[in-house]
Amino acid sequence: MSISVVILAAGQGTRMKSSKPKVLHEISGKPMLFHAIDAAVAVSDDITVVLHHQAERIEAQINAHYDNIRFHLQDAAQFPGTGGAMKGLHPKHSRTLILNGDMPLITEASLRALTDGDADINMSVIKLDDPSGYGRVIIENGEVKEIVEQKDCTPQQLEVKTVNAGIYAVNTDLLERYIPQLDNNNAQKEYYLTDIVKMAVEEGRRVHPVFVAEEEFKGVNSKLDLAGAEEIMQRRIKEDLMIQGVIMRLPETIYIDCRARFEGECTLENGVSIIGEATLIQAHIKAGSVVEDSHIEHSDVGPMGRVRPGSVLKNTHIGNFVEVKKSTLTGVKAGHLAYLGDTTIDEGSNIGAGVITCNYDGKKKYPTHIGKNVFVGSDTQLVAPVTIEDDVIIAAGTTVNKDIQQGALAISRSPLKIVAGFFYKFFGVK
Ligand code: UD1
Ligand code: MG
């Protein structure tokens, strides 16, 4: 069945206490609105996002990531509220699914469940021990009779624990008829979308309650909610990946961006962060390491290694306290304490402890190229731009500020002076 989707995202989100629009706050690496759009894209080819507050900024960000999303600007001054958001909107298909932009945990499966059946309106409901804040749903003989907003409830209605989760699948022709008839005669002086339920019931139409998982329908209104949604999203991402074959030690201590991709048998130890669009193939990331927007294949990193954006590691070992940035390392060993930035290193090369690529002169960044089978001794500084050809030995403590030709030794060292007995003379002992 073809279905249109409308995502309501015009609300200000005051409780978020942020200059950033609420729906652009990120969960596991993606704005929360994008999570809702992704679920919508899976079920529909006609998606409209309703905007008002910071509409331009949100629209630009959506257009940078998605094609074919329609936008509808709510006249929030004249028609505030969830019903006002729908005014002037014309979905393409015969049934319309209405979602909230601040519900990032919604799944495609739940959206499909809401579009099943032949009722005129399917609406999502949840049973809560504490229903405060939500619209109460009055159900008689298995069908919805009315939704009463908390601020409009009688004391008796306040006791109702079945609440409106805020997502509906509605016959589009009913929607087209009911939306122009909405009024704002209520405590909040807003146009309530929920009033379409009353209108449908009055016409003898069937409004069916679909009981849904509370977790998926949690709205994010504050930074506290944001952190709660993040925890749930992380649990889902990690469960899926473990089922797919990723080994995780103490998974609750690991963070994984929803855009990360894993192939083969990867291992993530405790305290690992995988950020951005990282790809890991047969990789072992050891405790406390951070990997961001990089490709890691048949390699191991850490403990406490850092792979920054734009890096490609293949058949490579990165040890503790090694930082790699925008570098391509193939068949390399860098076991301890190094900074490798804007660097390419070829097969068989060994990077000693304390090696630093000096890639920045305060104005610009410069590259370092290291060939095959190069031995870079400990505490070497490579002053970029610089090229080290194949089969080179660089002695410990060398400052390399010239290119080095194939097969050479490079050594720069101030002579060591040893003064016999100086200790005793200096301290006046013995
Ligand atoms: C709404 C429901 C309530 C339900 C609750 C579930 C109404 C009248 N009430 O209440 O029954 O229990 O959701 O979370 O619908 N929005 C706009 N334009 C507006 C106002 C809101 O686009 O003028 C958008 C918001 O950005 C948000 C969604 O609609 O994504 C819901 O708005 P919100 O203010 O959170 O609705 P509630 O008062 O919580
Ligand atoms: Mg509200």
Coordinates of N, CA and C in Angstrom, one line a residue, residues 131-286:
P131 N 1.2 8.8 33.5 CA 0.8 9.3 32.2 C 0.9 10.8 32.1
S132 N 1.5 11.5 33.1 CA 1.4 13.0 33.2 C 2.1 13.6 31.9
G133 N 1.5 14.6 31.4 CA 2.1 15.3 30.3 C 1.4 14.9 28.9
Y134 N 0.9 13.7 28.9 CA 0.4 13.1 27.6 C -1.1 13.3 27.5
G135 N -1.6 13.3 26.3 CA -3.1 13.3 26.1 C -3.6 11.9 26.5
R136 N -4.7 11.9 27.2 CA -5.3 10.6 27.7 C -6.3 10.1 26.6
V137 N -6.2 8.8 26.4 CA -7.0 8.2 25.3 C -8.2 7.4 26.0
I138 N -9.4 7.8 25.6 CA -10.6 7.1 26.2 C -11.0 6.0 25.2
I139 N -10.9 4.7 25.7 CA -11.2 3.6 24.8 C -12.4 2.9 25.3
E140 N -13.4 2.7 24.4 CA -14.6 1.9 24.7 C -14.8 0.8 23.7
N141 N -15.0 -0.4 24.2 CA -15.2 -1.6 23.3 C -14.1 -1.7 22.3
G142 N -12.8 -1.5 22.7 CA -11.7 -1.7 21.9 C -11.4 -0.6 20.8
E143 N -12.3 0.4 20.8 CA -12.1 1.5 19.8 C -11.9 2.8 20.6
V144 N -11.2 3.7 20.0 CA -10.9 5.0 20.6 C -12.1 5.9 20.5
K145 N -12.5 6.5 21.6 CA -13.7 7.5 21.6 C -13.2 8.9 21.6
E146 N -12.1 9.2 22.3 CA -11.7 10.6 22.4 C -10.2 10.7 23.0
I147 N -9.5 11.7 22.6 CA -8.3 12.0 23.2 C -8.4 13.4 24.0
V148 N -8.1 13.4 25.3 CA -8.2 14.6 26.0 C -6.8 15.0 26.5
E149 N -6.4 16.2 26.1 CA -5.1 16.7 26.5 C -5.1 16.9 28.0
Q150 N -4.0 16.7 28.6 CA -3.8 16.8 30.1 C -4.5 18.1 30.6
K151 N -4.2 19.2 29.9 CA -4.6 20.5 30.4 C -6.1 20.7 30.3
D152 N -6.8 19.8 29.6 CA -8.2 19.9 29.4 C -9.0 18.7 30.1
C153 N -8.2 17.9 30.9 CA -8.8 16.7 31.5 C -9.6 17.1 32.8
T154 N -10.7 16.3 33.0 CA -11.4 16.3 34.3 C -10.6 15.5 35.3
P155 N -10.8 15.6 36.6 CA -10.0 14.8 37.5 C -10.1 13.4 37.3
Q156 N -11.3 12.9 36.8 CA -11.5 11.5 36.5 C -10.6 11.1 35.3
Q157 N -10.6 11.9 34.3 CA -9.9 11.6 33.1 C -8.3 11.6 33.3
L158 N -7.9 12.4 34.3 CA -6.5 12.4 34.6 C -6.0 11.1 35.1
E159 N -6.9 10.3 35.6 CA -6.5 8.9 36.1 C -6.3 7.9 35.0
V160 N -6.7 8.2 33.8 CA -6.6 7.3 32.7 C -5.1 7.1 32.4
K161 N -4.7 5.8 32.3 CA -3.2 5.6 32.1 C -2.9 5.2 30.6
T162 N -3.9 5.1 29.8 CA -3.6 4.9 28.4 C -3.5 6.2 27.7
V163 N -2.3 6.5 27.1 CA -2.0 7.8 26.5 C -1.8 7.8 25.0
N164 N -1.9 8.9 24.4 CA -1.6 9.1 23.0 C -0.1 9.2 22.8
A165 N 0.4 8.3 22.0 CA 1.9 8.3 21.8 C 2.2 9.3 20.7
G166 N 1.2 9.8 20.0 CA 1.4 10.9 19.0 C 1.6 10.5 17.6
I167 N 1.5 9.3 17.2 CA 1.6 8.9 15.8 C 0.3 8.3 15.3
Y168 N -0.1 8.7 14.1 CA -1.4 8.3 13.5 C -1.2 7.9 12.1
A169 N -2.1 7.0 11.7 CA -2.2 6.7 10.2 C -3.7 7.0 9.9
V170 N -3.9 7.9 9.0 CA -5.3 8.5 8.8 C -5.6 8.4 7.3
N171 N -6.9 8.1 7.0 CA -7.3 8.2 5.6 C -7.1 9.6 5.1
T172 N -6.5 9.8 4.0 CA -6.1 11.2 3.6 C -7.4 12.1 3.3
D173 N -8.4 11.4 2.8 CA -9.6 12.2 2.5 C -10.2 12.8 3.8
L174 N -10.2 12.0 4.8 CA -10.7 12.4 6.1 C -9.9 13.6 6.6
L175 N -8.6 13.5 6.5 CA -7.7 14.5 7.0 C -8.0 15.8 6.2
E176 N -8.1 15.7 4.9 CA -8.4 16.9 4.1 C -9.7 17.6 4.5
R177 N -10.6 16.8 5.0 CA -11.9 17.3 5.4 C -11.9 17.9 6.8
Y178 N -11.2 17.2 7.7 CA -11.2 17.6 9.2 C -10.3 18.7 9.5
I179 N -9.1 18.8 8.9 CA -8.1 19.8 9.3 C -8.7 21.2 9.2
P180 N -9.4 21.6 8.0 CA -10.0 22.9 8.0 C -11.0 23.2 9.0
Q181 N -11.6 22.1 9.6 CA -12.7 22.3 10.6 C -12.1 22.5 12.0
L182 N -10.8 22.3 12.2 CA -10.3 22.3 13.6 C -10.5 23.7 14.2
D183 N -10.7 23.8 15.5 CA -10.7 25.1 16.2 C -9.7 25.1 17.3
N184 N -9.6 26.2 18.0 CA -8.7 26.3 19.1 C -9.4 26.6 20.5
N185 N -10.6 26.0 20.6 CA -11.3 26.2 21.8 C -10.8 25.2 22.9
N186 N -9.6 25.5 23.4 CA -9.1 24.6 24.5 C -8.2 25.4 25.4
A187 N -7.7 24.7 26.4 CA -6.9 25.4 27.4 C -5.6 26.1 26.8
Q188 N -5.0 25.5 25.8 CA -3.8 26.0 25.2 C -4.0 26.9 24.1
K189 N -5.3 27.1 23.7 CA -5.6 27.9 22.5 C -4.8 27.5 21.3
E190 N -4.7 26.2 21.1 CA -4.0 25.7 20.0 C -4.9 24.8 19.1
Y191 N -4.5 24.6 17.9 CA -5.3 23.7 17.0 C -4.7 22.3 17.2
Y192 N -5.5 21.5 17.8 CA -5.1 20.1 18.2 C -5.3 19.1 17.1
L193 N -4.3 18.5 16.6 CA -4.5 17.4 15.6 C -5.4 16.3 16.2
T194 N -5.3 16.1 17.5 CA -6.0 15.0 18.2 C -7.5 15.2 18.1
D195 N -8.0 16.4 17.8 CA -9.5 16.6 17.6 C -10.0 15.9 16.4
I196 N -9.2 15.5 15.5 CA -9.7 14.7 14.3 C -10.3 13.4 14.8
V197 N -9.8 12.9 15.9 CA -10.3 11.6 16.4 C -11.8 11.8 16.9
K198 N -12.0 12.9 17.6 CA -13.4 13.2 18.0 C -14.3 13.3 16.8
M199 N -13.8 14.0 15.8 CA -14.6 14.2 14.5 C -14.9 12.9 13.9
A200 N -13.9 12.0 13.8 CA -14.1 10.7 13.2 C -15.2 9.9 13.9
V201 N -15.0 9.9 15.3 CA -15.9 9.2 16.1 C -17.4 9.7 16.0
E202 N -17.5 11.0 15.9 CA -18.8 11.6 15.8 C -19.5 11.2 14.4
E203 N -18.7 11.0 13.4 CA -19.2 10.5 12.1 C -19.4 9.0 12.1
G204 N -19.1 8.3 13.2 CA -19.3 6.9 13.2 C -18.1 6.1 12.6
R205 N -17.0 6.7 12.5 CA -15.8 6.1 11.8 C -15.1 5.3 12.9
R206 N -14.3 4.3 12.4 CA -13.5 3.5 13.4 C -12.1 4.1 13.6
V207 N -11.8 4.3 14.9 CA -10.5 4.8 15.3 C -9.9 3.7 16.1
H208 N -8.9 3.1 15.6 CA -8.3 1.9 16.3 C -7.1 2.2 17.0
P209 N -7.0 1.8 18.3 CA -5.8 2.0 19.1 C -4.8 0.9 18.8
V210 N -3.6 1.3 18.5 CA -2.5 0.3 18.3 C -1.5 0.5 19.4
F211 N -1.5 -0.5 20.3 CA -0.6 -0.5 21.4 C 0.9 -0.7 21.0
V212 N 1.7 0.3 21.4 CA 3.1 0.3 20.9 C 4.1 0.2 22.0
A213 N 5.4 -0.1 21.7 CA 6.4 -0.1 22.7 C 6.8 1.3 23.2
E214 N 6.7 1.5 24.5 CA 7.0 2.8 25.0 C 8.3 3.3 24.6
E215 N 9.3 2.5 24.6 CA 10.7 2.9 24.2 C 10.8 3.6 22.9
E216 N 10.0 3.1 21.9 CA 10.1 3.7 20.6 C 9.4 5.1 20.5
F217 N 8.5 5.3 21.3 CA 7.7 6.5 21.2 C 8.0 7.6 22.2
K218 N 9.2 7.4 22.8 CA 9.6 8.4 23.8 C 10.0 9.7 23.0
G219 N 9.3 10.8 23.3 CA 9.7 12.1 22.7 C 10.9 12.6 23.4
V220 N 11.8 13.3 22.7 CA 12.9 13.9 23.3 C 12.6 15.4 23.4
N221 N 12.5 15.9 24.6 CA 12.2 17.3 24.9 C 13.3 18.0 25.6
S222 N 14.2 17.3 26.3 CA 15.2 17.9 27.1 C 16.5 17.2 26.8
K223 N 17.6 17.8 27.4 CA 18.9 17.1 27.2 C 18.9 15.8 28.0
L224 N 18.1 15.7 29.1 CA 18.0 14.5 29.8 C 17.4 13.4 29.0
D225 N 16.3 13.8 28.2 CA 15.7 12.8 27.3 C 16.7 12.4 26.2
L226 N 17.5 13.4 25.8 CA 18.4 13.1 24.7 C 19.4 12.0 25.1
A227 N 19.9 12.2 26.3 CA 20.9 11.2 26.8 C 20.2 9.8 27.0
G228 N 18.9 9.8 27.4 CA 18.2 8.6 27.5 C 18.0 7.9 26.2
A229 N 17.6 8.7 25.2 CA 17.4 8.1 23.8 C 18.8 7.6 23.3
E230 N 19.9 8.3 23.6 CA 21.2 7.9 23.1 C 21.5 6.5 23.7
E231 N 21.2 6.3 25.0 CA 21.5 5.0 25.6 C 20.7 3.8 24.9
I232 N 19.4 4.1 24.6 CA 18.6 3.1 23.9 C 19.2 2.8 22.5
M233 N 19.5 3.9 21.8 CA 20.0 3.8 20.4 C 21.4 3.0 20.4
Q234 N 22.2 3.3 21.4 CA 23.5 2.6 21.5 C 23.3 1.1 21.8
R235 N 22.3 0.8 22.7 CA 22.1 -0.6 23.0 C 21.7 -1.3 21.7
R236 N 20.8 -0.7 20.9 CA 20.3 -1.3 19.6 C 21.4 -1.5 18.6
I237 N 22.3 -0.5 18.5 CA 23.4 -0.6 17.5 C 24.3 -1.7 17.9
K238 N 24.6 -1.8 19.2 CA 25.6 -2.8 19.6 C 25.0 -4.2 19.6
E239 N 23.7 -4.3 19.9 CA 23.1 -5.7 19.8 C 23.1 -6.1 18.4
D240 N 22.7 -5.3 17.5 CA 22.7 -5.7 16.0 C 24.1 -6.1 15.6
L241 N 25.1 -5.3 16.0 CA 26.5 -5.6 15.5 C 27.0 -6.9 16.1
M242 N 26.7 -7.2 17.4 CA 27.1 -8.4 18.0 C 26.5 -9.6 17.4
I243 N 25.2 -9.5 17.0 CA 24.5 -10.6 16.3 C 25.1 -10.8 14.9
Q244 N 25.6 -9.7 14.3 CA 26.2 -9.7 13.0 C 27.7 -10.3 13.1
G245 N 28.2 -10.4 14.3 CA 29.5 -11.1 14.5 C 30.6 -10.2 15.1
V246 N 30.4 -9.0 15.5 CA 31.4 -8.2 16.2 C 31.5 -8.6 17.6
I247 N 32.8 -8.8 18.1 CA 33.0 -9.2 19.5 C 33.2 -7.9 20.3
M248 N 32.5 -7.8 21.4 CA 32.6 -6.6 22.3 C 32.9 -7.0 23.7
R249 N 34.0 -6.5 24.2 CA 34.3 -6.7 25.7 C 33.6 -5.5 26.4
L250 N 32.8 -5.9 27.4 CA 32.0 -4.9 28.2 C 31.3 -3.9 27.3
P251 N 30.3 -4.4 26.5 CA 29.7 -3.5 25.5 C 29.1 -2.2 26.1
E252 N 28.7 -2.2 27.3 CA 28.1 -1.0 27.8 C 29.1 0.2 27.9
T253 N 30.4 -0.1 27.8 CA 31.4 0.9 27.9 C 31.8 1.4 26.5
I254 N 31.2 0.9 25.5 CA 31.6 1.2 24.1 C 30.6 2.1 23.5
Y255 N 31.1 3.1 22.6 CA 30.2 4.0 21.9 C 30.4 3.7 20.4
I256 N 29.4 3.5 19.7 CA 29.5 3.3 18.2 C 28.5 4.2 17.5
D257 N 29.0 5.0 16.5 CA 28.2 5.8 15.7 C 27.3 4.9 14.8
C258 N 26.1 5.4 14.5 CA 25.1 4.6 13.7 C 25.6 4.4 12.3
R259 N 26.6 5.3 11.9 CA 27.1 5.2 10.5 C 28.3 4.3 10.3
A260 N 28.8 3.7 11.4 CA 29.9 2.8 11.4 C 29.6 1.5 10.7
R261 N 30.5 1.0 9.9 CA 30.3 -0.3 9.2 C 31.4 -1.3 9.6
F262 N 31.0 -2.5 9.8 CA 31.9 -3.6 10.2 C 31.8 -4.8 9.2
E263 N 33.0 -5.3 8.9 CA 33.0 -6.5 8.1 C 34.0 -7.5 8.7
G264 N 33.8 -8.8 8.4 CA 34.6 -9.8 9.0 C 34.4 -9.9 10.5
E265 N 35.4 -10.5 11.2 CA 35.3 -10.6 12.6 C 36.1 -9.5 13.3
C266 N 35.4 -8.5 13.8 CA 36.1 -7.4 14.4 C 36.0 -7.6 15.9
T267 N 36.9 -7.0 16.7 CA 36.9 -7.0 18.2 C 37.0 -5.6 18.7
L268 N 36.1 -5.2 19.6 CA 36.2 -3.9 20.2 C 36.3 -4.2 21.7
E269 N 37.4 -3.7 22.3 CA 37.6 -3.9 23.7 C 36.8 -2.7 24.5
N270 N 36.9 -2.8 25.8 CA 36.1 -1.9 26.6 C 36.6 -0.4 26.4
G271 N 35.7 0.5 26.5 CA 36.0 1.9 26.4 C 36.4 2.4 25.1
V272 N 36.1 1.7 24.0 CA 36.4 2.1 22.7 C 35.3 3.1 22.1
S273 N 35.6 4.1 21.4 CA 34.7 4.9 20.7 C 34.9 4.8 19.2
I274 N 33.8 4.5 18.5 CA 33.9 4.5 17.0 C 33.0 5.7 16.5
I275 N 33.6 6.7 16.0 CA 32.9 8.0 15.7 C 32.8 8.2 14.2
G276 N 31.7 8.7 13.7 CA 31.6 9.1 12.3 C 31.4 7.9 11.4
E277 N 31.8 8.1 10.1 CA 31.6 7.1 9.1 C 32.9 6.2 9.0
A278 N 33.1 5.4 10.1 CA 34.2 4.5 10.1 C 33.9 3.2 9.5
T279 N 34.9 2.6 8.8 CA 34.7 1.2 8.3 C 35.8 0.4 8.9
L280 N 35.4 -0.7 9.6 CA 36.3 -1.6 10.2 C 36.2 -3.0 9.6
I281 N 37.3 -3.5 9.0 CA 37.3 -4.9 8.4 C 38.3 -5.7 9.2
Q282 N 37.9 -6.8 9.8 CA 38.8 -7.7 10.5 C 39.8 -6.8 11.4
A283 N 39.2 -5.9 12.1 CA 40.0 -5.0 12.9 C 39.9 -5.4 14.4
H284 N 40.9 -5.1 15.2 CA 40.9 -5.3 16.6 C 41.3 -3.9 17.2
I285 N 40.3 -3.3 17.9 CA 40.5 -2.0 18.5 C 40.5 -2.2 20.0
K286 N 41.7 -1.9 20.6 CA 41.9 -2.3 22.0 C 41.5 -1.2 22.9

